[in-house]
Coordinates of C-alpha atoms in Angstrom, one line a residue:
M1 CA 0.0 0.1 0.0
A2 CA 1.4 3.4 -1.0
E3 CA 2.9 5.7 2.1
T4 CA 1.5 8.8 3.1
A5 CA 2.8 11.9 1.0
A6 CA 6.0 13.3 2.5
E7 CA 4.0 16.7 2.7
Q8 CA 1.3 15.3 4.3
W9 CA 3.0 13.2 6.8
P10 CA 3.8 15.9 9.5
L11 CA 0.1 16.1 10.0
R12 CA -0.4 12.7 9.3
R13 CA 1.8 12.0 12.3
G14 CA 0.4 14.5 14.8
S15 CA -3.1 13.1 14.0
L16 CA -1.7 9.9 15.0
I17 CA 0.7 10.6 18.2
Y18 CA 0.1 14.0 19.6
P19 CA -2.4 14.5 22.6
T20 CA -6.3 14.2 21.4
P21 CA -7.2 17.6 21.0
V22 CA -4.0 18.6 18.9
A23 CA -4.2 15.3 17.1
I24 CA -7.8 15.7 16.1
A25 CA -7.1 19.4 14.8
C26 CA -3.9 18.2 12.8
G27 CA -6.6 15.4 11.0
R28 CA -9.1 18.1 10.5
V29 CA -6.5 20.0 8.4
L30 CA -5.1 17.2 6.8
R31 CA -8.8 16.0 5.7
A32 CA -9.4 19.7 4.5
R33 CA -10.3 19.5 0.8
T34 CA -10.7 23.2 -0.2
A35 CA -8.4 26.4 0.3
A36 CA -11.4 28.0 2.7
E37 CA -11.5 24.7 4.7
R38 CA -7.7 24.6 5.3
V39 CA -7.4 28.2 6.2
N40 CA -10.4 27.7 8.7
A41 CA -9.0 24.5 10.2
C42 CA -5.3 25.8 10.6
L43 CA -6.7 28.7 12.6
K44 CA -8.7 26.5 14.6
A45 CA -5.8 24.0 15.2
A46 CA -3.5 27.0 16.3
E47 CA -6.1 28.1 18.9
V48 CA -6.5 24.7 20.0
L49 CA -3.0 23.9 20.1
T50 CA -2.6 27.3 22.1
R51 CA -5.5 26.2 24.3
Y52 CA -3.8 23.0 25.4
L53 CA -0.2 24.6 26.0
S54 CA -1.8 27.2 28.1
A55 CA -3.5 24.5 30.4
V56 CA 0.0 22.7 30.9
A57 CA 2.0 25.9 31.0
V58 CA -0.2 27.1 34.4
A59 CA -0.3 23.4 35.8
S60 CA 3.6 23.2 35.2
F61 CA 4.2 26.6 36.6
A62 CA 2.1 25.7 39.8
S63 CA 4.4 22.8 40.5
R64 CA 7.8 25.2 40.3
D65 CA 10.3 24.0 43.0
D66 CA 11.8 27.3 43.6
D67 CA 10.5 30.8 44.8
A68 CA 9.9 32.3 41.4
E69 CA 7.2 34.7 41.6
A70 CA 4.3 34.2 39.2
K71 CA 3.5 37.1 36.8
L72 CA 0.3 35.7 34.8
S73 CA -2.4 38.0 34.0
E74 CA -5.6 37.7 35.7
L75 CA -8.3 35.6 33.5
S76 CA -11.9 37.0 33.5
G77 CA -15.0 37.0 31.3
N78 CA -14.7 35.5 27.8
L79 CA -11.6 34.0 26.8
S80 CA -10.1 33.9 23.1
F81 CA -6.9 32.8 21.4
G82 CA -5.0 35.7 22.6
H83 CA -5.6 35.3 26.3
F84 CA -4.4 31.7 26.1
L85 CA -1.2 33.1 24.2
T86 CA -0.6 35.4 26.7
T87 CA -0.6 32.8 29.4
V88 CA 1.9 30.8 27.5
Q89 CA 4.3 33.5 26.6
E90 CA 4.3 34.6 30.3
V91 CA 4.8 31.0 31.8
A92 CA 7.7 30.6 29.0
G93 CA 9.1 33.7 30.2
A94 CA 9.4 33.2 33.6
K95 CA 12.3 32.1 35.4
G96 CA 10.8 29.7 38.0
N97 CA 12.1 26.0 37.5
H98 CA 9.4 23.7 36.5
P99 CA 8.9 20.5 34.7
V100 CA 7.8 22.0 31.5
A101 CA 10.3 24.8 31.3
P102 CA 12.9 23.0 29.3
L103 CA 10.3 21.9 26.7
F104 CA 9.1 25.5 26.0
A105 CA 12.4 26.6 25.3
Q106 CA 12.7 25.9 21.7
G107 CA 9.3 27.1 20.7
F108 CA 9.1 30.1 22.9
K109 CA 12.6 31.2 23.7
A110 CA 13.4 34.3 22.2
T111 CA 17.4 34.5 20.3
K112 CA 19.2 37.6 19.1
Q113 CA 19.7 38.0 15.6
N114 CA 21.4 41.1 14.2
K115 CA 21.1 43.0 17.6
K116 CA 17.5 42.4 17.3
S117 CA 15.4 39.8 19.5
V118 CA 13.2 37.4 17.6
R119 CA 10.6 35.1 19.0
G120 CA 10.8 31.5 19.3
K121 CA 9.4 29.3 16.3
T122 CA 6.2 28.4 18.1
D123 CA 5.7 31.8 19.6
A124 CA 6.2 33.4 16.3
A125 CA 3.9 31.3 14.3
L126 CA 1.2 31.4 16.5
V127 CA 1.2 35.1 17.0
A128 CA 1.2 35.0 12.6
L129 CA -1.7 33.0 12.7
L130 CA -3.6 35.2 15.5
E131 CA -2.9 38.2 13.5
L132 CA -4.6 36.4 10.6
R133 CA -7.3 35.4 12.2
N134 CA -8.0 39.0 13.9
G135 CA -7.3 40.4 10.5
D136 CA -9.8 38.6 8.2
G137 CA -12.3 38.4 11.2
H138 CA -13.3 35.4 13.7
D139 CA -15.9 33.8 11.4
L140 CA -13.9 31.9 8.4
R141 CA -16.7 29.4 8.2
N142 CA -18.0 30.9 4.9
L143 CA -14.7 32.4 3.7
D144 CA -14.7 32.9 0.0
E145 CA -12.5 30.4 -1.9
A146 CA -11.1 33.0 -3.8
K147 CA -9.8 34.9 -0.9
A148 CA -8.9 31.8 0.9
V149 CA -6.5 30.7 -1.9
S150 CA -5.0 34.2 -1.8
I151 CA -4.7 33.8 1.9
E152 CA -2.8 30.5 1.6
A153 CA -0.4 32.0 -1.0
K154 CA 0.5 35.3 1.0
F155 CA 0.4 33.6 4.9
E156 CA 1.0 30.0 4.2
P157 CA -1.2 28.8 7.4
V158 CA -0.2 25.3 7.1
A159 CA 3.4 25.9 7.3
L160 CA 2.8 28.3 10.0
L161 CA 1.2 25.5 12.1
L162 CA 3.8 22.8 11.2
E163 CA 6.2 25.6 12.7
A164 CA 4.2 26.1 15.7
L165 CA 4.1 22.2 16.4
D166 CA 7.6 21.4 15.6
G167 CA 8.7 24.1 18.4
V168 CA 6.8 22.2 20.7
E169 CA 7.5 18.6 19.5
A170 CA 9.2 17.6 22.7
L171 CA 6.3 18.5 25.0
L172 CA 3.6 17.2 22.3
S173 CA 5.5 13.6 22.6
K174 CA 4.3 13.5 26.5
P175 CA 1.2 11.4 27.1
L176 CA -2.1 13.3 28.2
F177 CA -4.2 10.5 30.2
V178 CA -7.1 10.2 32.7
V179 CA -7.1 7.6 35.4
E180 CA -10.7 6.3 36.0
H181 CA -10.0 3.8 38.6
Q182 CA -7.2 2.8 40.9
E183 CA -7.1 -0.2 43.2
W184 CA -4.4 -1.3 45.8
T185 CA -3.1 -4.9 45.7
R186 CA -0.3 -6.9 46.9
E187 CA 1.7 -6.7 43.8
A188 CA 1.2 -3.2 42.9
I189 CA -1.7 -0.5 42.3
V190 CA -3.9 -1.5 39.7
V191 CA -4.7 1.6 37.5
R192 CA -7.6 1.9 34.9
R193 CA -6.2 4.5 32.6
L194 CA -7.6 6.1 29.3
L195 CA -4.5 7.0 27.4
L196 CA -5.6 10.5 25.1
M197 CA -3.1 10.4 22.5
G198 CA -4.2 10.1 18.8
E199 CA -7.2 11.6 17.1
S200 CA -9.6 9.1 18.5
S201 CA -12.0 10.5 20.8
D202 CA -13.4 6.9 22.3
P203 CA -10.1 5.3 23.7
A204 CA -10.4 2.2 25.2
P205 CA -9.5 1.3 28.7
Q206 CA -6.2 0.2 29.6
S207 CA -4.9 -1.6 32.8
I208 CA -1.5 -0.5 34.2
K209 CA 0.4 -1.8 37.3
V210 CA 2.0 1.0 39.2
G211 CA 4.6 0.7 42.3
H212 CA 3.5 1.1 45.7
E213 CA 6.5 3.4 46.4
T214 CA 5.1 6.2 44.6
G215 CA 1.5 5.4 44.3
G216 CA -0.8 6.4 41.9
V217 CA -2.5 9.5 40.9
A218 CA -4.2 11.9 43.3
A219 CA -7.3 12.7 41.3
T220 CA -9.3 10.3 39.3
R221 CA -11.4 11.4 36.1
A222 CA -8.8 14.5 35.7
P223 CA -6.6 15.0 32.8
Y224 CA -2.5 14.5 33.5
L225 CA 0.3 15.0 31.5
A226 CA 3.1 12.6 32.2
I227 CA 6.7 14.2 31.6
N228 CA 9.0 11.7 33.1
N229 CA 7.7 10.1 36.5
C230 CA 6.3 13.8 37.1
C231 CA 2.6 14.0 36.1
L232 CA 0.9 17.3 36.4
Q233 CA -2.9 18.2 36.9
L234 CA -4.5 20.1 34.3
P235 CA -7.7 21.2 36.0
P236 CA -9.2 23.7 36.0
W237 CA -7.9 24.6 32.8
L238 CA -8.7 21.6 31.2
L239 CA -11.5 19.0 32.2
W240 CA -12.5 15.2 31.6
G241 CA -16.3 15.4 31.4
I242 CA -19.5 14.7 29.3
D243 CA -20.0 16.2 26.1
H244 CA -23.7 16.3 26.1
D245 CA -24.3 17.0 22.5
R246 CA -22.5 14.0 21.4
Q247 CA -23.3 11.9 24.3
N248 CA -19.8 10.7 25.1
F249 CA -16.6 11.6 27.4
A250 CA -14.5 14.5 26.2
L251 CA -12.0 17.1 27.2
L252 CA -13.6 20.5 28.2
F253 CA -11.5 23.6 27.7
L254 CA -11.6 26.6 29.7
D255 CA -13.5 29.4 28.0
A256 CA -15.0 32.0 30.1
V257 CA -14.4 32.8 34.0
E258 CA -17.2 34.2 35.7
E259 CA -17.4 35.5 39.3
A260 CA -18.7 32.2 40.9
K261 CA -18.4 29.7 37.9
A262 CA -16.6 28.8 35.1
R263 CA -17.7 28.2 31.3
Y264 CA -16.1 25.3 29.4
C265 CA -16.4 23.9 25.8
T266 CA -15.6 21.2 24.0
L267 CA -13.8 21.2 20.4
D268 CA -16.7 21.6 18.8
G269 CA -18.4 24.3 21.0
S270 CA -20.6 22.2 23.1
E271 CA -20.5 24.5 26.2
Q272 CA -21.4 23.8 30.1
H273 CA -20.9 25.7 33.4
Q274 CA -19.0 24.4 36.2
G275 CA -19.4 25.8 39.8
D276 CA -17.8 24.5 43.1
G277 CA -15.1 27.0 43.7
V278 CA -13.8 26.3 40.1
S279 CA -13.6 30.3 39.4
E280 CA -11.7 30.8 42.8
S281 CA -9.2 27.9 41.9
I282 CA -8.3 29.8 38.6
R283 CA -7.8 32.7 40.4
Q284 CA -5.2 31.4 43.0
L285 CA -3.4 29.6 40.5
V286 CA -2.7 32.8 38.3
T287 CA -1.7 34.6 41.4
G288 CA 1.0 32.1 42.0
A289 CA -0.7 29.1 44.1
R290 CA 1.5 26.0 44.1
R291 CA 0.3 22.4 43.2
A292 CA 2.4 19.7 43.9
P293 CA 2.8 17.1 40.9
D294 CA 2.3 13.5 41.2
T295 CA 4.6 10.8 41.0
V296 CA 4.0 7.5 39.1
V297 CA 6.4 4.7 38.1
L298 CA 5.4 1.7 36.7
I299 CA 6.2 -1.9 38.6
D300 CA 9.0 -2.6 35.6
G301 CA 10.8 0.8 36.3
R302 CA 9.7 3.0 33.5
H303 CA 7.7 6.1 33.9
L304 CA 4.6 6.6 31.6
A305 CA 6.7 9.0 29.3
S306 CA 9.0 6.2 28.5
E307 CA 6.2 3.9 28.3
W308 CA 4.3 5.7 25.7
A309 CA 7.6 6.6 23.8
D310 CA 7.8 3.1 23.0
A311 CA 4.5 2.5 21.6
R312 CA 4.4 5.6 20.1
K313 CA 7.4 4.0 17.2
H314 CA 5.1 1.1 16.6
I315 CA 2.3 3.9 15.8
E316 CA 4.4 6.1 13.6
E317 CA 5.6 2.8 11.5
S318 CA 2.2 1.6 11.1
G319 CA 1.0 5.4 10.2
R320 CA 3.6 5.1 7.7
R321 CA 2.4 2.0 5.9
Q322 CA -1.0 3.6 5.7
D323 CA -2.2 0.7 8.1
G324 CA -5.6 1.3 9.8
L325 CA -7.7 2.1 6.9
V326 CA -11.4 0.7 7.2
D327 CA -12.3 -2.0 4.6
W328 CA -15.7 -1.1 3.6
Q329 CA -16.0 -4.3 1.6
A330 CA -15.9 -6.3 4.8
F331 CA -19.1 -4.9 6.3
E332 CA -22.4 -6.5 5.6
P333 CA -24.6 -4.4 3.3
T334 CA -27.8 -5.5 5.4
A335 CA -26.3 -4.0 8.5
V336 CA -24.8 -0.8 6.8
A337 CA -28.1 0.0 5.6
W338 CA -30.3 -0.6 8.6
Y339 CA -27.6 1.4 10.7
A340 CA -27.6 4.5 8.4
G341 CA -31.2 4.4 7.9
L342 CA -31.6 4.9 11.8
L343 CA -29.0 7.5 11.7
D344 CA -30.6 9.2 8.7
P345 CA -33.2 7.5 6.2
T346 CA -32.8 10.3 3.9
A347 CA -29.0 9.8 3.2
M348 CA -28.0 8.9 -0.2
D349 CA -24.4 7.9 0.8
R350 CA -24.4 5.4 3.4
H351 CA -20.8 4.9 4.2
A352 CA -20.1 8.6 4.2
L353 CA -23.1 9.2 6.5
I354 CA -21.4 6.6 9.1
R355 CA -18.1 7.9 8.8
E356 CA -19.3 11.5 9.4
R357 CA -21.7 10.8 12.3
L358 CA -19.8 7.9 14.0
L359 CA -16.0 8.2 12.9
D360 CA -15.8 11.9 13.1
G361 CA -15.1 12.1 9.6
R362 CA -11.6 9.9 10.3
T363 CA -10.4 7.4 7.5
H364 CA -7.7 5.8 9.7
F365 CA -8.2 3.6 13.0
D366 CA -6.2 2.0 15.7
K367 CA -6.3 -2.0 15.7
D368 CA -9.0 -1.7 18.8
E369 CA -11.1 0.5 16.9
L370 CA -10.8 -1.9 13.6
H371 CA -11.7 -4.5 15.7
Q372 CA -14.8 -2.8 16.8
L373 CA -15.8 -1.9 13.7
V374 CA -15.7 -5.5 12.1
L375 CA -17.8 -6.6 15.2
L376 CA -20.5 -4.0 14.4
F377 CA -20.8 -4.2 10.7
G378 CA -18.6 -7.2 9.5
T379 CA -19.8 -10.2 7.6
K380 CA -20.2 -13.8 9.2
A381 CA -16.6 -14.7 7.6
N382 CA -15.0 -11.2 9.0
V383 CA -16.8 -11.6 12.6
R384 CA -15.8 -15.3 13.1
A385 CA -12.3 -14.3 12.5
A386 CA -12.5 -11.4 14.8
L387 CA -14.0 -13.1 17.7
G388 CA -13.4 -17.0 17.2
R389 CA -16.5 -17.9 19.4
D390 CA -20.4 -17.7 18.9
V391 CA -21.6 -14.1 19.4
L392 CA -24.7 -14.9 21.2
D393 CA -26.7 -17.8 22.6
V394 CA -30.3 -17.0 23.7
R395 CA -32.2 -19.8 25.5
I396 CA -35.6 -20.4 27.0
I397 CA -35.2 -23.1 30.1
D398 CA -37.6 -25.6 31.0
D399 CA -38.5 -25.5 34.6
E400 CA -39.0 -29.4 35.2
T401 CA -35.5 -30.3 33.0
K402 CA -33.6 -27.4 33.5
R403 CA -32.6 -27.9 29.7
P404 CA -33.4 -25.4 27.0
R405 CA -36.6 -25.6 25.5
Q406 CA -36.1 -23.1 22.7
R407 CA -32.9 -21.7 21.5
E408 CA -31.6 -18.8 19.3
L409 CA -27.8 -19.3 18.6
V410 CA -26.3 -16.3 16.8
E411 CA -22.8 -17.7 15.5
S412 CA -21.3 -15.3 13.6
E413 CA -23.8 -12.6 12.6
N414 CA -22.4 -8.9 13.5
L415 CA -23.8 -7.3 16.9
L416 CA -26.2 -5.4 15.1
L417 CA -28.1 -8.0 13.2
A418 CA -27.5 -10.6 16.5
L419 CA -29.1 -7.6 18.4
R420 CA -32.0 -8.1 16.1
R421 CA -32.2 -11.3 16.1
A422 CA -32.0 -11.3 19.9
V423 CA -34.7 -8.8 20.4
A424 CA -37.2 -10.4 18.1
F425 CA -36.7 -13.9 19.8
L426 CA -37.2 -12.2 23.2
S427 CA -40.4 -10.5 22.1
D428 CA -42.1 -13.6 20.8
A429 CA -40.9 -15.7 23.8
L430 CA -42.0 -12.8 26.6
A431 CA -45.0 -12.0 24.3
N432 CA -43.8 -8.3 24.3
E433 CA -45.1 -6.4 21.5
A434 CA -43.1 -3.2 22.6
L435 CA -39.9 -5.2 22.0
A436 CA -38.6 -4.3 18.6
P437 CA -35.3 -3.5 17.2
E438 CA -36.0 -0.2 15.8
D439 CA -38.1 0.6 19.0
L440 CA -35.2 0.2 21.6
R441 CA -34.8 4.2 20.8
Q442 CA -37.6 4.4 23.6
M443 CA -36.2 5.5 26.6
D444 CA -39.3 4.9 28.9
G445 CA -41.9 2.3 29.0
E446 CA -43.2 -0.9 30.8
V447 CA -40.5 -2.4 33.1
D448 CA -40.1 -5.5 31.2
Y449 CA -39.0 -3.5 28.2
L450 CA -36.7 -1.4 30.0
T451 CA -34.9 -4.5 31.6
I452 CA -34.4 -6.1 28.3
R453 CA -33.2 -3.1 26.5
E454 CA -30.7 -2.0 29.3
M455 CA -29.4 -5.5 30.0
L456 CA -28.7 -6.5 26.0
V457 CA -27.4 -3.1 24.9
N458 CA -25.2 -3.1 28.1
Q459 CA -24.0 -6.7 27.3
L460 CA -23.2 -6.0 23.7
I461 CA -21.2 -2.8 25.0
H462 CA -19.1 -4.2 27.7
Q463 CA -18.1 -7.6 27.0
D464 CA -14.6 -8.7 26.4
Y465 CA -14.4 -9.5 22.5
Y466 CA -10.9 -10.7 22.7
D467 CA -11.8 -13.7 25.3
S468 CA -12.5 -16.4 23.2
R469 CA -13.7 -18.6 25.8
T470 CA -17.0 -17.3 26.8
S471 CA -19.9 -16.5 24.8
A472 CA -22.7 -14.3 25.4
Q473 CA -25.5 -16.2 26.9
I474 CA -29.2 -15.3 28.1
E475 CA -31.2 -17.6 29.8
L476 CA -34.9 -17.0 30.8
Y477 CA -36.6 -18.9 33.3
A478 CA -40.3 -18.8 34.7
D479 CA -39.0 -16.5 37.6
K480 CA -36.0 -14.9 36.1
M481 CA -33.5 -14.0 33.7
T482 CA -29.8 -14.5 33.6
L483 CA -27.2 -12.6 31.4
T484 CA -23.5 -13.9 31.2
N485 CA -20.6 -13.0 29.2
A486 CA -16.9 -12.7 29.2
G487 CA -15.4 -9.3 30.6
Y488 CA -15.4 -8.6 34.3
S489 CA -17.0 -5.1 35.6
L490 CA -15.0 -2.5 35.2
V491 CA -16.7 -0.5 37.6
P492 CA -17.1 -2.0 41.2
V493 CA -20.3 -4.1 41.4
G494 CA -21.4 -2.2 44.6
E495 CA -21.6 1.0 42.1
L496 CA -23.4 -0.5 39.5
L497 CA -27.1 0.1 40.8
E498 CA -25.9 3.6 41.5
G499 CA -25.2 4.1 37.9
G500 CA -21.6 4.3 38.3
R501 CA -19.9 5.7 35.3
S502 CA -16.7 4.5 33.3
Q503 CA -15.5 4.2 29.6
S504 CA -17.2 1.4 28.1
R505 CA -14.6 -1.6 27.4
N506 CA -15.5 -1.2 23.9
P507 CA -16.0 2.6 23.5
L508 CA -17.1 2.8 19.6
I509 CA -19.7 0.2 20.0
A510 CA -21.0 2.2 22.7
R511 CA -21.1 5.4 20.8
A512 CA -22.3 3.5 17.7
L513 CA -25.7 2.4 19.8
R514 CA -26.0 6.0 21.5
A515 CA -25.8 7.4 18.1
I516 CA -29.1 5.6 17.2
G517 CA -30.6 5.9 20.5
F518 CA -30.3 2.3 21.7
A519 CA -28.0 3.5 24.6
E520 CA -27.2 6.5 26.8
L521 CA -24.3 7.6 28.6
S522 CA -22.7 4.9 31.4
G523 CA -25.0 4.9 34.2
S524 CA -27.9 6.9 33.1
G525 CA -29.8 3.6 31.5
I526 CA -29.4 1.7 34.8
R527 CA -30.9 4.7 36.9
A528 CA -34.0 4.7 34.6
L529 CA -33.9 0.8 34.8
M530 CA -34.1 1.3 38.9
R531 CA -36.7 3.4 38.6
A532 CA -39.0 1.5 36.8
L533 CA -38.3 -1.5 38.9
R534 CA -38.8 0.1 42.1
K535 CA -42.3 1.5 40.9
A536 CA -43.0 -2.1 39.9
R537 CA -41.7 -3.6 43.1
R538 CA -39.3 -5.8 41.3
K539 CA -36.0 -6.6 42.7
A540 CA -33.1 -5.2 42.0
P541 CA -30.7 -6.8 39.4
R542 CA -27.8 -8.8 41.4
F543 CA -24.6 -8.8 39.7
S544 CA -21.6 -10.9 39.9
S545 CA -18.1 -10.2 38.4
D546 CA -15.4 -12.4 38.3
E547 CA -12.3 -10.6 37.5
K548 CA -10.0 -13.8 37.7
G549 CA -12.1 -15.8 35.4
N550 CA -13.2 -12.6 33.2
T551 CA -16.9 -13.3 33.5
F552 CA -19.9 -11.3 34.4
K553 CA -23.3 -12.0 35.3
V554 CA -26.8 -10.5 35.8
T555 CA -29.6 -12.0 37.4
L556 CA -33.3 -10.2 36.9
E557 CA -36.0 -11.8 38.9
W558 CA -39.5 -11.2 37.6
T559 CA -41.3 -11.6 41.2
E560 CA -42.4 -8.8 43.2
E561 CA -39.9 -7.6 46.1
V562 CA -41.2 -8.2 49.7
P563 CA -41.6 -4.7 51.1
D564 CA -38.9 -3.7 53.8
V565 CA -41.2 -2.6 56.5
D566 CA -40.0 -0.5 59.1
A567 CA -41.1 -1.9 62.8
F568 CA -41.1 1.4 64.8
W569 CA -43.4 3.2 62.4
M570 CA -45.8 0.1 61.9
E571 CA -46.0 0.0 65.8
L572 CA -46.7 3.7 66.4
V573 CA -49.0 4.3 63.3
G574 CA -49.6 0.8 61.2
A575 CA -48.1 2.3 58.3
R576 CA -46.3 -0.4 56.2
L577 CA -43.2 2.1 55.3
T578 CA -40.1 1.1 53.6
S579 CA -36.6 1.7 55.3
E580 CA -36.5 4.9 53.0
Q581 CA -39.8 6.3 53.8
A582 CA -39.1 5.8 57.6
L583 CA -35.7 7.3 57.1
V584 CA -37.7 10.4 55.7
L585 CA -40.1 10.7 58.5
N586 CA -37.0 10.4 61.2
T587 CA -35.4 13.1 59.5
L588 CA -39.0 15.4 59.5
A589 CA -39.2 14.3 63.2
E590 CA -36.0 16.3 63.8
L591 CA -36.8 19.6 62.2
P592 CA -39.5 22.0 62.0
S593 CA -40.0 21.9 58.3
A594 CA -37.4 21.2 55.8
T595 CA -37.2 21.8 51.9
L596 CA -36.6 18.8 49.1
V597 CA -32.8 20.1 48.9
T598 CA -32.5 19.6 52.5
L599 CA -33.9 16.3 52.8
E600 CA -31.7 15.2 50.0
S601 CA -28.7 16.2 51.9
A602 CA -29.7 14.6 55.0
T603 CA -30.9 11.4 54.0
R604 CA -28.9 10.8 51.0
I605 CA -31.7 9.2 49.4
P606 CA -31.6 10.1 45.4
L607 CA -33.7 13.0 44.3
D608 CA -36.1 10.9 42.2
E609 CA -36.4 8.5 45.0
L610 CA -37.1 11.1 47.5
T611 CA -39.9 12.6 45.6
I612 CA -41.7 9.2 45.3
A613 CA -41.3 8.6 48.7
L614 CA -42.7 12.1 49.9
D615 CA -45.4 11.8 47.4
F616 CA -46.4 8.5 49.4
L617 CA -46.0 9.7 52.6
V618 CA -48.2 13.1 51.7
F619 CA -51.0 10.7 50.3
Q620 CA -51.0 8.6 53.6
V621 CA -51.3 11.9 55.5
L622 CA -48.1 11.4 57.3
V623 CA -46.3 14.6 56.0
E624 CA -47.8 17.8 55.2
H625 CA -46.2 20.5 52.6
D626 CA -46.7 23.9 51.2
E627 CA -44.9 25.1 47.9
A628 CA -41.1 24.6 49.5
N629 CA -41.6 22.8 52.7
Y630 CA -42.2 19.6 54.1
R631 CA -43.1 19.0 57.6
L632 CA -44.4 15.9 59.7
A633 CA -48.3 15.8 59.8
Q634 CA -49.6 16.9 63.0
H635 CA -51.3 14.0 64.3
L636 CA -47.7 12.5 64.1
R637 CA -46.0 15.4 66.2
E638 CA -48.7 14.8 68.8
K639 CA -48.0 11.2 69.0
L640 CA -44.1 11.9 69.3
G641 CA -44.6 14.6 71.9

């Protein structure tokens, strides 16, 4: 296969190995087809690079180990390209000894040429791109093609962007990551990490082992940058949170600083606000507050930066060979057509639609992503080769013989077609007309529908498709249903019923199902199911996770749950109250009145469950309320004295 053209390689390389926001920006420049698209993409990439450098600069300066004074400008109101560039220039020009200082030198250190001070190459290139952006206006999306050609000829924005990247190459080679979970074991601290390098916005979780002597990171779910054995926390300039528009986890960039909160945005402009003292934290950092870095060393003695350097070489070699291209001919046309129809039934080019809506317009993917794409859309032969086992085995178990009475064995269909077959089989077995493949987009309904939807979709999303020992299995009994699959839970079992959030083991499969409305963000579907189960007085699901055997099992019982009746209130007023309802009464007994917020804080009962409990207590005339306050009913107060 032909190698990437020499003039395109720097951007192609950047899309493969730079920190994710910068990599995505490089990829968009690379895929631009017109002069107007290239100019706009270059200016956007320059701003993304500057925002990322600003986050790194502030985090590094906060970890300085000398008495250098902070000389950073205060940030307030809406922030722009220029504000972030000023912050980077100030940190680069400061005399403090901090981890990033030597890495900024090539890009930002001024030199003397003919007795004149000359900016560093990154500094000069970013200033030129900022001036170009400011000179031609901020909105270049509708830039005239002829004018764009003129801008390219005069200013060479692609060349300027490459200069800016080259000057901070050493810094861009350091790994950006998020730790989702860490657990102490006798051997090591086991850390589940998301490595945010390369263009994929859906990184698969990785497990690494860290030595006890240094420990893990201080904060989970926070972006970090590793420089040797030093790890810098990048919040509050850069956060890891939820992109509500795209329904996935994403990096959030600081975009505005207000008095009591800050505004953040994703690469594509989706906005959200953050409170909880974040603005004050920002003000403290720009006025000189310090923050010690974390120290992380793997049990084999390497630090995270050297570990990434080893992996980066292999990624570059694959990129030069043009590895990672999608083979659309290996996909089952029926699955592609059905999926594209759910995305947009009016689209003419199905492959282009999927590439744009699911794959962010990208054309190259890593091996994990290609594996997930084959599982999603592949032909039977390709799925069998990728999986090495049956896809799904659905059985109805006879109560007397305990043997399968009916069975639907999906041997090698892709996941989309396997899902359709499983739902059709379950719909017939349970006589539930609400269950149909296209109707899995409904987020509410009867408890049986919600149960099947949530459990079946989660089984597809979270199982380990590299484990060829255990096929996914569903068994239906008269009084229960069990689901078993390869892949232990990445979330502690105790947190599953609370909707504990983590990146899926198969993030591209998860994203594909969210894109057509068959799934929600991790945790939200479980919470909706739990509400439905409580209303129907069904028992909560039972989860069993075996990390050693790499298996996971869910048991759902169809029978109603026996209420947990509180003895005190049963004796006092003859009311059959659950423990949660009794807790609400006990709390109100200590207060003259309380708002919903006060009760939520005091009882720690989730708001939706608390509302249900209060509605019941009001209906039973055990609690009274006005517009904002709840209080114990007068007859109860008299009984309690």
